[in-house]
Structures are given as C-alpha cells and as structure tokens.
Amino acid sequence: MIDDSGRHWVDSVFQTMTPQQKVGQFFMVAAFSNRSENHRLYIEHLIQTYNIGGLIFFQGGPYRQAIMTNRCQSLSKIPLLIGIDGEWGLGMRLDSAMDFPKQMALGAIRDNGLVYRMGEEIGRQCHRLGIHINFAPVSDINSNPANPVIGIRSFGETKENVAIKASAYMKGLQNNRIIATAKHFPGHGDASTDSHHTLPIISRSSEQLRDIDLYPFRKLIADSLMGVVTGHLHVPVVDNRPALAATLSEKVVTELLKKELGFRGLVFTDALNMGGVSRAGRAVDVNLRALIAGNDILLYPENVKDAVHTILNAVQQGVISQEFIDEKVKKILRAKYWAGLNQYKPIALANLNRDLNSPEAMQLKQELCNQALTVVENQGAILPLTKLDTLKLASVAIGIDPQNAFQKSLNQYAPFRNLTYPEKPVTEAEANNIVAQVGDANMVVMSFHRMSESAFRKYGISQGSLMVLNKLRQRGVRVVVAAFGSPYSMSQFAGANAIVCGYQDFDEMHRAAAEVIFGGLAAKGVLPISIGDWRKAGDGLKVAPNGRLGYGTPESVEMNSAKLQLIDKMVQQAIKDKVVPGCQVLVARKGTIVYNKNFGTLAYNNPEKVTSETIYDLASVTKVLSTLQAVMYLYDQKAIDLTQKASFYLPELRGTNKQNITVQDILWHQSGLISSYSTIWDRTRTPGGVLKPEYYSKTPDSEYTLQIAANLWAKPALKDSVWKWVIQSPMSKKVEDGKPAYVYSDLGFLTLQKIVERVSGQSLDKFMDERFYKPMGLSVIGFTPLQRLVYPRCAPTELDTYFRHTLLTGTVHDQMAAVQGGVSGHAGLFGNAQDVAAMLQMNLQKGMYGGQRFLQEQTLPYFSQTISNRSYRALGWDKPNPDGNSVYLSPQASIRSFGHTGFTGNVVWIDPDQELVFVFLSNRINPTAANTSINTTKLRRRINDVIYEALK
C-alpha cells in the first residue's frame, strides 16, 4: 500500500502525536457547508481541541465546501481525511454538482467498463474538491423487492452482477486515489425496515449469508478494496445477542470481516446518529463499543468531547490496550499518505464549477443513461416507430410540467399532440377527460414521472393514470409507456404495447427514451432485478436503431466540445456586427447531433429570439432538398433517364432553343440556360414598377387564389404564363469547346420541377410531402408555410421595396418562385435546422432513414460525384471548388463532400469521409439583400473550419 517513504512519513507523524491526538483520529465528523457560522466554528473547535481525524461533508455547495475544507485543513495539525457520501456522485449531497444514475440503473448496463469510467469520473471530481473517501459503492444485493432503505441504491438482485459492477466502481475511484468503501457489511439487501430509524433483522441462514450477501464483499476484498462500512443490522446467524447491531459486534467486524474474509483496510461505522445503532446506549459508550468491535473510524459520531475522554479512560483502565490504539492510528495515517495528504495542497477555487461539470462528464452521464435504458415489452416489434405518415401521434405526460425534456425530444422526431398533467389523475372522470383530449390519435406515448421508489407508495403511480392506459387500449389505441422510475413498477403497465424503463427522471433518460422509441438509439439495457414471475433479472429486449439521428455530446463521436464552443463567440460577434440578425447552427457526426444552437433574434428590430422552431426561407437549398430528391427518386424508379432530353418529358420544349438540352446537363448547370430571369417575372409589372391588375390583387377571392405575399394574391394562370416565358427565354452564349459552358441557372431546376410533376402526376410540394417529409416525420420543412402550418414562426427576409412592397415573412423571397405561388424547383422551401439535418442524414446514409429506404443505395453516390468535364459540380449537388477559395466551405472538407447554399444566407453540407453533416440557416438579407457581410467576413467558412478542427 505504501513504500519506504510512506512508512517514514507515517512514523514521523505518529511519533509527534499525544494520546489525545491519536484518539482524535478515530472521529470523522459531519460537516455542512450550507449551515450557519456557529456550525463552522463548532467544527473548527473540534479540529483544534480534539484533533479529529476527518470530516464527512453533507449538504452545501462545491465552492462553499472548498472554502470550508481549506480553512479546516489549515487549522489541523495532521491533515484531515475528507469524505462524502456520494453514491451517485457529488450531486447526491451538493448543489450545482453532477449526479450520475443510481446503482440500479447502472445494474442494467451490459458494459461494465462504463461503470468503471463513472467511478473514475466521480474520483476525478472528488480529487478536484479535496475529497479522499467516497462512501460507495453500495455492495448490498437487493434480494427483498420491498426493501425500504436500499432498493435502487443496489446494483440489483444477482450476486454476480452486483459484485462485478461494485468492483468496477471501486476500481474507478481508487484509480484516482479515492478510497472506496463497500457497504453495508455484512449485507443490507434483505432488510424490511429502515436502519435510519430502527434496527433491521437479517434473517439469513449461514449458507445464504456466505453464498449470497457476502459474495460481493469477498470479491471486492480480493480486488484490493480499501474501505468497508459496517451496517446497523442485526444478523442473528453471526451474533445472536438481542438487538445488537453488526456495527457493534466483534463477531461480525473482527471475526467475520477481518479474520474470515481477510480484510486489511479501513473499517468505518455507518453513521452513528442513525436509529439502528443510536438506541444501543449512550453515544459515548456506542463509540467505544464500535472501536472494540473492530471499526477503525467512527462516522458521524455524537458527543465527541465525552467520547474522546471515554476512550482515553478505557486505555488507562486496561479495557483496551495502547497497542490496540496505535495500530489503528497507523492504519489511518497510512491511508492519509496513500491519499496524498503527505503533500497536502489547498483546493484551487478558480474554475471549480467548470472543472466539476466538464463536457466529458456530461457525455458520460448521457452514455450511462443511453446504455441503461431497458425495453421491457415490445409487442409486434412496435419499437422503433416507423412509417410515421400512417401515425397520428399524441404524448400524455403524467406528473411533470409542460416544456419537459421528454416531450421536447419526442417532438424532434415527429409532430405530437402534447398533453401534460403535473397533477396525477386520480378519479375515473379525470381519466376520461384525458382520453377525450387524446382525440383521434392511433399511437400514444404515455410517460410517467415523479415516481416513487417505494412499493408501499405504489411507486407513485396513481390509479387514474392506469385507467387512462387501460381506456386507451380498450379503444384500440396502441400505447407506448415510458416510465422513469423503479423497475419493480413495470408490471403495472403490462397492458401497454411497449414498455420502456427509464429508471430515473433525468433529462438524459428522457432524451434516451425518445431516441429508442424512434430508433435514433439502440436499446441495450437489461433488468437488474426480477419483477415477480412476469420478468426475470437479465431480461431486456434489444431494439436496434433504424438510422434516425440521435443526440449526444461531441466527445461521444470523437469531437472536441471546447473547440466547437468557439462557434458561439464567432456567431455572437457576427450578430453584433450585423452580419446576420440570427441563425441556427447544427453539426451532426456519425448519426448523432452534437451541436445544435440558436442565436440572435428573428430580425434586427424584432426582439423575438431564434429557437429550434424558427423557420427559415431555404432559397436555393430547395434545389437539393426538394427537386433533386424527387429526381433521384424517379431515377430509381427508372421513370427518368438522365441522358434523355428534357423535351422527351416536356413536349412543349420541342422546336424551341431548349429542345436538345439533357436532364444531366441541367443538373450540371451546363445546359445553356441563362443565369438571370428578372426579365421573366418583371413582365408582371408596368414599366413604372406597378403590379399589373390582370395578374394581382391585394385581396384573395375565387379568381385570385395564388398567394404571392402576405397581402398579395394572383391568378393561378400566372404559373402557366411564367412557364411559357421560361420556354421563350434566350440561351446563354457562354461556350466551352463548342458546347454550353457551366452557368449556374435557376431556370434549370424550374425545368426539372416540370419534369418531376409531369412524370409523377403530382405537384412538387405534394410529391415531397408524401414520399419524403411525412414518412420521415419532418413536421416543419415544406413549401408555403403560411398555408400549411398553424403558427409558423418564420424569420422575415427582405423588406421588399420594388415588387411586393412589404416585409417578406413566410412567403418566399425569390421573385421567380413567388410568381409561382411559392412552389418552385429552385426556391420556395422553408425549414429549420432539425428537419434539414434529417434530410441530409438520409442522403449521407445513402437513402436510408428511420428504417425505410427512400433512395436506392447506389443513387446518392452516383449523383454526388463529379463526372462532368465542364463543371466541377455533381449532379445537382454543389462540390468543393477546385480553387479552394470558398466563402462558405472549409478547405479541409473532403473532395467527396457535397451540399448547397442559399441566397438568404444558408449552407448545408455533407462530408461522407467524416460522416459529418453541417447546417447553417440564417436570414442575412433582412432587411436588405445588399448586406453581403456574410460573404466578406466568411462567417460560414470560419464556422466550418472550427468544425473540422474539432475532429479529434
């Protein structure tokens, strides 16, 4: 345990100690950093007067505790051992500190390496806060489902699972020089009463005790466990003296723990103020008896002054020997040396909270929740949900406030009717009211929150809640239950089509459950306990992911969150400099969204903040997320031949200057179509700029039904006129080797729209809704948001002073798309970063998303490659410019990457080599398109640079 230098330090300190200082080392006193000045002075008095050996901190906060620890250490002649009862991390005791899942949730995880990593992280946090002992892990086997004090604090009911996970946790702590303590010896799992209030009786046979309860302790001791906490339990099979706590039994502590099991580390009592032992006699006598029984450190003692005197008197009277005292004191000093107290340094206060709540720790907590989540029931393989266009979805959340993380996460995957009931329904009338509000939904996700750990309290599940579940099932509604509480409660939901056990009401568990339900995350957890005869420990249905985007931290996909955070400052400065009024930035890698933030406001003169629900005019991004998708789909169906002339599908082009252009040349922008089209839409105005009444009206009626702007309508025949003018438009004179050269043209995608509509027999917007957007569960992306959505939160684009004479909000900025009613092949699409990312991810995954194939596997790779000798672009997709001098794309982007930009300030990009998706949406043209700062500052390129630099 220690080397020669350690023995020298122990001996040198020991030789300076008085008898009272030696006895003081046995006491570890409870300290609270959130109590009054009197409490702090009392602790300092015990340190200076009675030379106590350590403190165990309870309530308070990290910063206050650090200050108090530094002060106490400075007053102590011998460095103090600092402990905390942090079974699930510092957050168990301290505000603004992290709490990890409780041990029963960890018991559901198949990967024990994750538990080790959690132990390491808790150990790192303890070390940062000057803590040397964590009173964890709980090593009790919860063999009694009604156990009122252990329950979900245990890893479960099987001795092997408890032992291996307790050992992993222990090793993680001790790897960071934090003393781990297995508790509560010799096993608290079969208790039926709470040792905080009374003395539980463990009615085990000798064989049961040794084969089951002692099994984890034996394994941990063999794995170099450094501490054990004895329990306030009466174990008659070991010591049958009436009402005697194991803490005070020499047969338990010395004979069983030390001699039979061979434990040589520190033995701690459980808190000596607990009812299970405090009724055993006077506090001073209990302290002495605990030492005589074999304990080394007295935890949370009462009446330290008299206890010290009582122990000193016991030495003088020969009740205990000085050698007995000295041996324990040296053991404690050896532990202090091992913990580094021979080189004690005060806790650094700077950046303490940041260090304790690191991105890596947050990522680990999410990963633990992801791996613990357990699917208990999945009738007909209903999970993950697919074919979302066939589902009418509702979410009923019981026992939680609106705007909760679970329902927010569900709505990221599909549109839900969200019903939230903070007060749990009790009566049948309340249940009927909820069922009525569900309406015509045919799939309901019902979540249970603020559950209880107690079987006596029926796990916090109200009878009215179960009535809702049963009534929905009687109506033929399929119900998915997500229960964020004790796994023992899962049988209450046996009537559901699917049951997901979330163990705890964490936001991280909420997100994980939503991802499993929709297939963004695999379900891997197993039950750590049996649920009567219904389910056995180890049961757990594996549910594979189906290719939908999941959510995680950058570190979960080998990216650096600190580097990605540089985007925040970059964008905030851009907003300050009026480059954009606001924007959405999203980064996904390996199918996981790792950065998704909203910045600024909807407009410079509009204080409403940009949120995830904000909808942007996508401008030319329409080309690749609408028209090109439709072309690829029809190409798959062999309904479109890329080498065929456009006039084959559009006979009206025959005999015109466009009769020989091919579909693939249009996609490459090398068909000879002109770049500018202002002369086309401008025909609808007089030479003086007045809108012609034969086309437009400021009020809609039976004749003017085509919406051009919020207060401007046109005759539907205008679309036919526009198409006729496109056909009549001149061709570009730019040539290369006798053939039309590359000229970026919106008219090409307007022509492709006509081909799609002619071949499919549907308008482009309906085609995309039915074949892509709705089946994928995308609730925002689409054309004409003012007509399609109930409350569209559209970011305004330009204050149009030359055509529509209004601030454009919810109607397309592009004039050519506007005169077609907002549905055009080159512009008109609106969306948010979330939906755009899903479309990009589907393309990255070669046409697969949500368990459905939207495009054939070979299609996207074919369309995204550069094979033209006149254009650096792919078929419809933009590609990295060979000169590398892009204002929106990092030169680090791979040659295989592809995407597109939009005039309104957008860029969407996919890099298959890095499995990377990048979305930047903005309304940089608000209030005027003359603002080109987004290009001159190269904002989007600089953000893209940061993303590549964040790759580890």
XYZ file of N, CA and C in Angstrom, residues 175-315:
423
model
N -8.492 4.286 -8.676
C -7.530 4.681 -9.705
C -7.197 6.165 -9.615
N -8.096 6.945 -9.006
C -7.867 8.374 -8.788
C -7.514 8.671 -7.330
N -7.000 7.662 -6.661
C -6.575 7.806 -5.270
C -7.698 8.251 -4.343
N -8.900 7.756 -4.613
C -10.040 7.988 -3.719
C -10.366 6.654 -3.063
N -10.394 6.645 -1.751
C -10.683 5.417 -1.009
C -12.140 5.045 -1.217
N -12.374 3.854 -1.754
C -13.737 3.343 -1.931
C -14.117 2.512 -0.717
N -15.401 2.521 -0.396
C -15.874 1.750 0.746
C -17.085 0.918 0.337
N -16.980 -0.370 0.493
C -18.121 -1.244 0.219
C -19.052 -1.213 1.428
N -20.347 -1.108 1.153
C -21.304 -1.042 2.259
C -22.588 -1.765 1.861
N -23.351 -2.283 2.810
C -23.254 -2.154 4.259
C -23.026 -3.562 4.811
N -21.828 -3.816 5.274
C -21.424 -5.149 5.698
C -22.218 -5.592 6.930
N -22.676 -6.857 6.954
C -22.446 -7.958 6.012
C -23.539 -8.115 4.950
N -24.343 -7.082 4.713
C -25.342 -7.148 3.650
C -26.697 -6.645 4.107
N -27.154 -5.563 3.471
C -28.381 -4.866 3.868
C -29.542 -5.173 2.921
N -29.316 -6.070 1.947
C -30.290 -6.233 0.873
C -31.575 -6.930 1.241
N -31.561 -7.713 2.319
C -32.783 -8.455 2.692
C -33.538 -7.769 3.826
N -33.224 -6.492 4.050
C -33.894 -5.763 5.139
C -35.333 -5.435 4.766
N -36.185 -5.386 5.768
C -37.576 -4.983 5.547
C -37.922 -3.727 6.329
N -36.941 -3.211 7.112
C -37.124 -1.948 7.825
C -35.925 -1.048 7.550
N -36.065 0.225 7.889
C -35.072 1.240 7.555
C -34.143 1.465 8.741
N -32.837 1.211 8.543
C -31.862 1.333 9.622
C -31.639 2.773 10.059
N -32.151 3.737 9.288
C -32.071 5.128 9.740
C -32.965 5.352 10.951
N -33.983 4.477 11.091
C -34.970 4.692 12.150
C -35.039 3.545 13.155
N -34.695 2.348 12.725
C -34.792 1.195 13.606
C -33.725 0.186 13.211
N -33.652 -0.924 13.918
C -32.621 -1.929 13.652
C -33.213 -3.081 12.854
N -32.893 -3.172 11.540
C -33.418 -4.277 10.737
C -32.814 -5.614 11.165
N -33.614 -6.659 11.020
C -33.136 -8.011 11.308
C -32.930 -8.739 9.988
N -31.745 -9.277 9.787
C -31.422 -10.018 8.570
C -31.536 -11.508 8.908
N -32.631 -12.103 8.492
C -32.930 -13.492 8.884
C -32.393 -14.469 7.845
N -31.104 -14.456 7.646
C -30.459 -15.351 6.700
C -29.890 -16.568 7.425
N -29.838 -17.684 6.716
C -29.087 -18.821 7.230
C -27.612 -18.559 6.988
N -26.752 -19.317 7.631
C -25.318 -19.161 7.434
C -24.943 -19.387 5.976
N -25.578 -20.385 5.348
C -25.283 -20.689 3.942
C -25.723 -19.535 3.036
N -26.910 -18.988 3.287
C -27.398 -17.871 2.468
C -26.496 -16.648 2.619
N -26.126 -16.365 3.844
C -25.293 -15.193 4.097
C -23.964 -15.310 3.363
N -23.319 -16.459 3.468
C -21.993 -16.626 2.863
C -22.062 -16.783 1.352
N -23.104 -17.434 0.863
C -23.201 -17.658 -0.582
C -23.707 -16.432 -1.323
N -24.577 -15.656 -0.688
C -25.211 -14.536 -1.395
C -24.691 -13.193 -0.890
N -25.016 -12.845 0.343
C -24.747 -11.486 0.822
C -23.263 -11.153 0.904
N -22.445 -12.109 1.309
C -21.019 -11.826 1.443
C -20.266 -11.910 0.115
N -20.904 -12.450 -0.899
C -20.232 -12.680 -2.178
C -19.601 -11.405 -2.753
N -20.332 -10.292 -2.855
C -19.696 -9.072 -3.395
C -18.548 -8.573 -2.527
N -18.708 -8.625 -1.199
C -17.647 -8.154 -0.310
C -16.388 -9.002 -0.488
N -16.576 -10.304 -0.617
C -15.431 -11.188 -0.812
C -14.694 -10.856 -2.104
N -15.462 -10.606 -3.171
C -14.853 -10.283 -4.456
C -14.125 -8.939 -4.404
N -14.708 -7.944 -3.781
C -14.086 -6.628 -3.704
C -12.830 -6.658 -2.847
N -12.865 -7.400 -1.776
C -11.674 -7.516 -0.932
C -10.538 -8.144 -1.730
N -10.858 -9.148 -2.534
C -9.843 -9.773 -3.390
C -9.323 -8.806 -4.443
N -10.133 -7.792 -4.787
C -9.742 -6.783 -5.781
C -9.115 -5.540 -5.149
N -8.612 -5.677 -3.908
C -7.880 -4.596 -3.222
C -8.765 -3.461 -2.739
N -9.951 -3.788 -2.277
C -10.832 -2.804 -1.654
C -10.147 -2.172 -0.456
N -10.276 -0.845 -0.316
C -9.588 -0.140 0.763
C -10.477 0.194 1.948
N -11.800 0.156 1.775
C -12.668 0.516 2.890
C -13.934 -0.305 2.931
N -14.456 -0.531 4.119
C -15.736 -1.215 4.322
C -16.529 -0.429 5.341
N -17.815 -0.265 5.098
C -18.725 0.360 6.055
C -19.585 -0.730 6.650
N -19.572 -0.832 7.963
C -20.404 -1.837 8.628
C -21.826 -1.313 8.785
N -22.783 -2.214 8.710
C -24.181 -1.822 8.722
C -24.823 -1.926 10.088
N -25.809 -1.079 10.290
C -26.607 -1.148 11.517
C -27.686 -2.200 11.304
N -27.275 -3.448 11.377
C -28.141 -4.586 11.094
C -27.981 -5.604 12.207
N -29.051 -6.288 12.528
C -28.953 -7.405 13.473
C -28.913 -8.688 12.654
N -27.798 -9.422 12.776
C -27.598 -10.639 11.975
C -27.451 -11.808 12.944
N -28.566 -12.400 13.373
C -28.527 -13.437 14.413
C -27.638 -14.621 14.072
N -27.535 -14.964 12.769
C -26.762 -16.149 12.403
C -25.271 -15.952 12.697
N -24.824 -14.681 12.833
C -23.433 -14.397 13.174
C -23.293 -14.044 14.646
N -24.196 -13.227 15.151
C -24.157 -12.819 16.557
C -25.595 -12.673 17.022
N -26.034 -13.603 17.867
C -27.451 -13.646 18.245
C -27.766 -12.903 19.528
N -26.833 -12.097 20.019
C -27.164 -11.276 21.184
C -28.309 -10.331 20.827
N -29.314 -10.212 21.639
C -30.537 -9.475 21.283
C -30.252 -8.029 20.877
N -30.887 -7.618 19.758
C -30.890 -6.226 19.294
C -29.493 -5.638 19.168
N -28.521 -6.456 18.782
C -27.158 -5.972 18.641
C -26.870 -5.667 17.181
N -26.481 -4.431 16.899
C -26.133 -4.040 15.535
C -24.788 -4.638 15.152
N -24.670 -5.034 13.878
C -23.408 -5.587 13.378
C -22.262 -4.617 13.611
N -22.552 -3.328 13.575
C -21.545 -2.299 13.809
C -20.842 -2.494 15.145
N -21.551 -3.009 16.131
C -21.027 -3.132 17.495
C -20.643 -4.568 17.839
N -20.635 -5.437 16.825
C -20.382 -6.860 17.071
C -18.967 -7.235 16.661
N -18.159 -7.690 17.613
C -16.816 -8.164 17.302
C -16.867 -9.402 16.422
N -17.923 -10.217 16.585
C -18.061 -11.411 15.756
C -18.249 -11.047 14.278
N -18.943 -9.938 14.036
C -19.165 -9.506 12.655
C -17.938 -8.793 12.108
N -17.436 -7.781 12.846
C -16.386 -6.919 12.326
C -15.012 -7.592 12.376
N -14.663 -8.143 13.506
C -13.319 -8.716 13.646
C -13.252 -10.147 13.145
N -14.186 -10.986 13.641
C -14.111 -12.405 13.298
C -14.486 -12.648 11.835
N -15.628 -12.101 11.396
C -16.107 -12.389 10.036
C -15.370 -11.548 8.978
N -15.370 -10.225 9.170
C -14.801 -9.344 8.140
C -13.276 -9.440 8.082
N -12.634 -9.319 9.225
C -11.173 -9.242 9.211
C -10.505 -10.611 9.151
N -11.002 -11.523 9.954
C -10.312 -12.817 10.011
C -10.792 -13.774 8.921
N -12.102 -13.967 8.819
C -12.592 -14.936 7.838
C -12.418 -14.430 6.405
N -12.768 -13.149 6.139
C -12.659 -12.612 4.782
C -11.299 -11.980 4.505
N -10.503 -11.782 5.544
C -9.148 -11.297 5.354
C -9.025 -9.833 4.995
N -9.989 -9.009 5.409
C -9.932 -7.592 5.063
C -8.906 -6.869 5.923
N -8.031 -6.063 5.273
C -6.961 -5.357 5.977
C -7.080 -3.836 5.861
N -8.109 -3.361 5.201
C -8.245 -1.925 5.011
C -8.949 -1.248 6.168
N -9.407 -0.012 5.913
C -10.096 0.769 6.936
C -11.534 0.291 7.089
N -11.970 0.158 8.331
C -13.350 -0.214 8.619
C -14.043 1.002 9.233
N -15.110 1.436 8.567
C -15.886 2.591 9.021
C -17.210 2.103 9.584
N -17.653 2.732 10.644
C -19.041 2.503 11.058
C -19.960 3.229 10.086
N -21.195 2.767 9.977
C -22.190 3.627 9.340
C -22.450 4.777 10.311
N -23.171 5.779 9.866
C -23.379 6.977 10.690
C -23.920 6.596 12.062
N -23.231 7.060 13.096
C -23.579 6.654 14.465
C -24.744 7.442 15.044
N -25.331 8.335 14.235
C -26.533 9.031 14.703
C -27.799 8.333 14.219
N -27.658 7.246 13.461
C -28.821 6.551 12.894
C -29.547 5.747 13.966
N -30.855 5.641 13.786
C -31.679 4.949 14.769
C -31.310 3.499 14.967
N -30.726 2.871 13.926
C -30.375 1.464 14.013
C -29.306 1.162 15.039
N -28.550 2.201 15.477
C -27.498 1.971 16.460
C -27.578 2.949 17.629
N -28.158 4.113 17.420
C -28.148 5.141 18.465
C -28.958 4.723 19.685
N -29.848 3.743 19.503
C -30.638 3.280 20.640
C -29.925 2.198 21.444
N -28.687 1.885 21.023
C -27.951 0.810 21.698
C -27.335 1.267 23.017
N -27.436 2.542 23.337
C -26.884 3.052 24.581
C -26.441 4.482 24.422
N -25.721 4.991 25.417
C -25.231 6.357 25.359
C -24.231 6.490 24.205
N -24.214 7.687 23.591
C -23.348 7.902 22.437
C -21.900 7.593 22.759
N -21.421 8.007 23.924
C -20.015 7.785 24.276
C -19.714 6.303 24.389
N -20.671 5.531 24.886
C -20.472 4.090 25.006
C -20.534 3.412 23.642
N -21.434 3.894 22.778
C -21.560 3.323 21.433
C -20.255 3.514 20.671
N -19.621 4.668 20.795
C -18.347 4.917 20.120
C -17.279 3.941 20.581
N -17.182 3.753 21.857
C -16.186 2.827 22.397
C -16.475 1.401 21.959
N -17.712 0.997 22.029
C -18.081 -0.366 21.632
C -17.790 -0.609 20.158
N -18.002 0.410 19.335
C -17.729 0.273 17.905
C -16.237 0.060 17.658
N -15.373 0.772 18.419
C -13.936 0.572 18.286
C -13.531 -0.823 18.728
N -14.057 -1.238 19.850
C -13.725 -2.564 20.379
C -14.163 -3.655 19.407
N -15.295 -3.430 18.721
C -15.798 -4.426 17.766
C -14.852 -4.590 16.585
N -14.020 -3.588 16.301
C -13.057 -3.708 15.209
C -13.101 -2.582 14.205
N -14.032 -1.633 14.366
C -14.084 -0.480 13.457
C -12.876 0.422 13.701
N -12.423 1.089 12.630
C -11.283 1.989 12.743
C -11.694 3.450 12.817
N -12.737 3.806 12.099
C -13.176 5.201 12.054
C -14.649 5.280 12.407
N -14.958 6.208 13.300
C -16.318 6.401 13.794
C -16.962 7.521 12.981
N -17.966 7.151 12.219
C -18.568 8.077 11.262
C -19.764 8.787 11.890
N -19.801 10.096 11.726
C -20.908 10.922 12.212
C -21.161 10.657 13.707
N -20.103 10.756 14.530
C -20.270 10.466 15.964
C -21.005 11.598 16.672
N -21.584 11.269 17.780
C -22.234 12.276 18.624
C -21.410 12.438 19.903
N -21.372 13.663 20.427
C -20.684 13.969 21.684
C -19.207 13.566 21.635
N -18.455 14.206 20.717
C -17.045 13.877 20.527
C -16.255 14.104 21.811
N -16.525 15.195 22.494
C -15.773 15.525 23.715
C -15.805 14.366 24.710
N -16.985 13.898 25.063
C -17.090 12.823 26.055
C -16.588 11.506 25.490
N -16.769 11.272 24.203
C -16.318 10.033 23.591
C -14.796 9.924 23.657
N -14.094 11.043 23.390
C -12.629 11.039 23.467
C -12.187 10.678 24.880
N -12.784 11.310 25.866
C -12.429 11.034 27.264
C -12.749 9.600 27.641
N -13.857 9.084 27.163
C -14.239 7.707 27.472
C -13.219 6.725 26.912
N -12.747 6.958 25.701
C -11.769 6.059 25.079
C -10.431 6.156 25.809
N -10.008 7.368 26.161
C -8.760 7.534 26.901
C -8.833 6.830 28.265
N -9.974 6.942 28.903
C -10.156 6.257 30.197
C -10.108 4.751 30.019
N -10.673 4.266 28.898
C -10.672 2.821 28.653
C -9.253 2.301 28.496
N -8.358 3.126 27.922
C -6.952 2.725 27.801
C -6.306 2.696 29.187
